[in-house]
Amino acid sequence: MKILYVTSELSPLASTGGLGDVAGSLPAALRREGLDVRVVMPLYKIIKQTYASKLQFLRWSIIRLGWRTMYSGLFTMEVDGVPVYLIDNDFYFGHDSLYIDYSFDIERFSFFQRAVLEALGEPMGFEPDILHLNDWQTGMIPVLLESHYKKCGFHLHVSSMITLHNLKHQGIHSKEVVLDLLDLPAEYMTETGVLMNGVPNFLKAGITYSSRVTTVSPNYSREIMTDYFGEGLNQLLLSQSWKISGILNGIDTELYDPASDPEIASTYTSKAWIKGKSLCKKSLQEELGLPKQAKTPLFAMVTRLDSQKGLDLLLHILDELLAEDIQLVVLGTGDPSYEKRLQDAQGRHPERMRAVLAYDRHLARRIYAGADVFLMPSIFEPCGLSQMIAMRYGTLPLVRQTGGLADTVEPYNKYEKTGTGFGFLNINAHELLFTCKEAAHVYREDRESWDNMVKTAMEGDYSWSRSAGEYEALYREILEETR
Ligand code: GLC
């Protein structure tokens, strides 16, 4: 079975968050199951700079994008045993960041999608059976495949499926712009085609024209069919629910392994973690310049600073929370207003809080290992990976029970004294605060429950082998339908 995984991010080459992590670990896991999975992505500036000696040039061609004629280079390199193809064009991808602005991104990923289809088959030396697409940046591929290729007799046996990592971003622009970029025949510019409420919508197109749609957790696949989580696409999703399923993400359990992580002050296992973890905590407190108090619960958040992640809830109760005997570290970058408010909070609570405004994968691992409680008060969360990483490091997640957070964290049950974390249900800042207080209370007063929970959390299976089989089954279903 030949699968081409099409993505705008791939960790460790170029990534801004969860999509990059998934792209960096799922294809390798599927290859271990014996599938020929390869990846295609843009050749961003950062990749060119970092991996110059590894990149192998395959060919170049000219792509037509409306009135533009653009150079498109095709390179390849191997990442973790996975062949990766990279689409080169400096005008579109030679920038410091992966995403730039709304309008230009539409053009950049229109180019990317056309270039991917041009590269299939002979140029790549690979004709996939299935294109596995991800998010809006790839949503027009099944439409273009049909309108520009299959209708002319090319790539007749290639099918598509799309994974929705986040419904909030859909890739929407005016008819004029999209027509100009993609030369779509008029028959596709309808409400049953690529239009959603009168305007082209890349994600909607991807959902409509793909053979299957997956989301990154079972719970999110149900949530998106409701008004609240559907971001305007819920009716469409409901009407196509027969082809939608939720497959839980996994994490890279080799990279995130407290038993062997070279990044952390002391390694530890689920059988013997108390000493190692307390050394990691002490060294983290030292690194952050926080008082080295072993008994003070250390709360942490590693996140994109985006409203999705529940930062408004946290900021609303931050002063009340830090009036308790707890410490807090937040690591992340994003919305400048959150950056400022977090920095201000650190100024008010220098003995208790650190805001590290950076995207730092190394410090992230020292935080996963050194913290006691990991906060994820998300407003919505298609899957979430950090809670799984935290559990693997024995740091108990405190989550709002939504999306994949509800699928992966078993909230503390005070009667049974069980769980793998703490949970609250409503989008309510004081519910978050009370749950934090409860976690701090269990941490201090009920060590037996705490230690059991840490052990259970650490022993959970968060690997891709849990769900790789579900992807494989889905690929087979698609193949059987088209053969
Ligand atoms: C997006 C979602 C996150 C998910 C990730 C990987 O970043 O917001 O919940 O875990 O994609 O699928």
XYZ file of C-alpha atoms in Angstrom, residues 17-196:
180
model
C 2.719 22.582 16.976
C 0.707 19.380 17.051
C 0.330 18.868 13.302
C 4.119 18.854 12.925
C 4.470 16.347 15.756
C 1.893 14.012 14.235
C 3.466 14.258 10.775
C 6.827 13.581 12.376
C 5.723 10.361 14.035
C 2.695 8.743 12.326
C 4.308 8.022 8.916
C 7.282 6.342 10.598
C 4.910 4.236 12.722
C 2.937 3.176 9.634
C 6.147 2.225 7.845
C 7.015 -0.007 10.779
C 3.692 -1.787 10.057
C 4.929 -2.430 6.526
C 3.152 0.354 4.587
C 5.087 2.422 2.057
C 4.302 5.835 3.509
C 6.155 8.906 2.271
C 5.725 12.577 3.070
C 5.550 15.733 0.954
C 5.851 19.262 2.384
C 7.113 22.753 1.475
C 10.854 23.380 1.510
C 10.882 26.228 4.033
C 13.926 28.438 4.530
C 14.677 26.881 7.909
C 14.927 23.419 6.313
C 17.184 24.677 3.537
C 19.485 26.227 6.111
C 19.578 23.335 8.548
C 19.658 20.356 6.192
C 21.511 21.719 3.141
C 23.876 18.767 2.964
C 21.105 16.171 3.224
C 18.797 17.570 0.568
C 18.949 15.770 -2.725
C 17.706 17.588 -5.839
C 15.300 15.611 -8.024
C 14.060 18.026 -10.698
C 12.426 21.341 -11.393
C 9.413 22.357 -13.428
C 7.190 25.311 -14.138
C 3.800 25.526 -12.470
C 1.013 27.721 -13.749
C -0.912 29.557 -11.083
C -3.423 31.766 -12.880
C -1.372 34.388 -14.713
C 1.783 33.451 -12.831
C 4.353 30.970 -14.033
C 6.365 29.772 -11.077
C 9.472 27.678 -10.607
C 8.851 24.551 -8.568
C 11.803 22.501 -7.374
C 11.518 18.968 -6.033
C 14.003 17.758 -3.436
C 14.111 14.700 -1.233
C 15.726 13.579 2.000
C 15.196 10.837 4.537
C 13.880 11.659 8.001
C 13.730 8.897 10.607
C 13.594 6.287 7.845
C 10.775 8.061 5.987
C 11.350 9.407 2.451
C 10.328 13.061 2.466
C 9.744 15.125 -0.685
C 10.067 18.893 -0.477
C 8.596 21.500 -2.787
C 10.956 24.401 -3.405
C 10.063 27.975 -4.314
C 11.786 30.832 -2.533
C 9.105 33.396 -3.225
C 6.573 31.252 -1.359
C 8.627 29.342 1.200
C 11.858 31.301 1.668
C 10.585 33.134 4.747
C 11.454 33.062 8.419
C 8.106 31.679 9.504
C 5.960 28.823 8.216
C 2.826 30.920 7.953
C 2.762 34.568 6.980
C -0.570 36.225 6.513
C -3.998 35.147 5.597
C -4.095 36.214 1.994
C -0.553 35.235 1.056
C -0.945 31.846 2.756
C -3.891 31.073 0.477
C -1.644 31.723 -2.519
C 1.330 29.887 -1.019
C -0.659 26.747 -0.285
C -2.494 26.927 -3.607
C 0.931 26.733 -5.189
C 1.963 23.919 -2.861
C -1.087 21.824 -3.707
C -0.633 22.225 -7.436
C 3.066 21.456 -7.128
C 2.354 18.280 -5.150
C -0.001 17.012 -7.842
C 2.506 17.882 -10.574
C 5.170 15.896 -8.740
C 3.150 12.671 -8.371
C 4.258 9.679 -10.363
C 7.293 10.022 -12.579
C 8.945 13.133 -10.999
C 8.844 11.625 -7.500
C 9.273 8.108 -8.700
C 6.228 7.310 -6.591
C 2.588 6.938 -7.579
C 0.600 6.680 -4.355
C -2.670 4.815 -3.944
C -3.847 7.318 -1.358
C -3.068 10.947 -0.629
C -3.399 11.443 3.114
C -4.174 15.165 3.483
C -4.018 17.339 6.583
C -5.974 20.508 7.355
C -6.959 23.356 5.036
C -3.514 23.775 3.474
C -4.169 20.558 1.546
C -7.971 20.683 1.207
C -8.151 21.582 -2.490
C -6.040 18.615 -3.578
C -8.959 16.203 -4.122
C -10.765 18.863 -6.156
C -7.718 19.637 -8.307
C -7.018 15.926 -8.674
C -10.457 15.493 -10.179
C -10.720 18.683 -12.221
C -7.176 18.928 -13.582
C -5.952 15.329 -13.718
C -8.523 12.520 -13.570
C -10.728 14.279 -16.133
C -7.745 14.225 -18.481
C -6.891 10.597 -17.752
C -4.081 11.091 -15.206
C -3.700 9.567 -11.722
C -6.966 7.677 -12.168
C -6.304 5.325 -9.270
C -5.258 7.880 -6.674
C -7.758 8.457 -3.812
C -7.746 11.036 -1.022
C -8.572 11.160 2.636
C -8.226 14.166 4.927
C -7.459 14.478 8.618
C -8.894 17.453 10.491
C -6.512 18.639 13.182
C -8.302 21.894 13.787
C -11.576 23.132 12.323
C -10.972 26.719 13.313
C -8.741 27.415 10.315
C -10.483 26.707 7.030
C -8.679 28.547 4.226
C -11.289 30.983 2.950
C -10.873 33.607 0.252
C -12.908 35.384 -2.422
C -14.114 33.599 -5.545
C -12.030 35.874 -7.754
C -8.776 35.120 -5.946
C -9.304 31.374 -5.758
C -10.460 31.146 -9.374
C -7.389 33.077 -10.423
C -5.056 30.825 -8.433
C -6.544 27.469 -9.243
C -8.246 27.771 -12.667
C -11.229 25.830 -11.425
C -14.013 25.091 -13.906
C -17.275 26.873 -13.004
C -19.034 23.601 -12.148
C -16.960 23.372 -8.935
C -17.831 26.891 -7.792
C -21.149 25.914 -6.254
C -22.501 25.310 -2.746
C -22.365 21.554 -3.382
C -18.786 22.029 -4.563
C -16.115 24.211 -2.976
C -18.276 27.142 -1.852
C -19.454 27.542 1.714
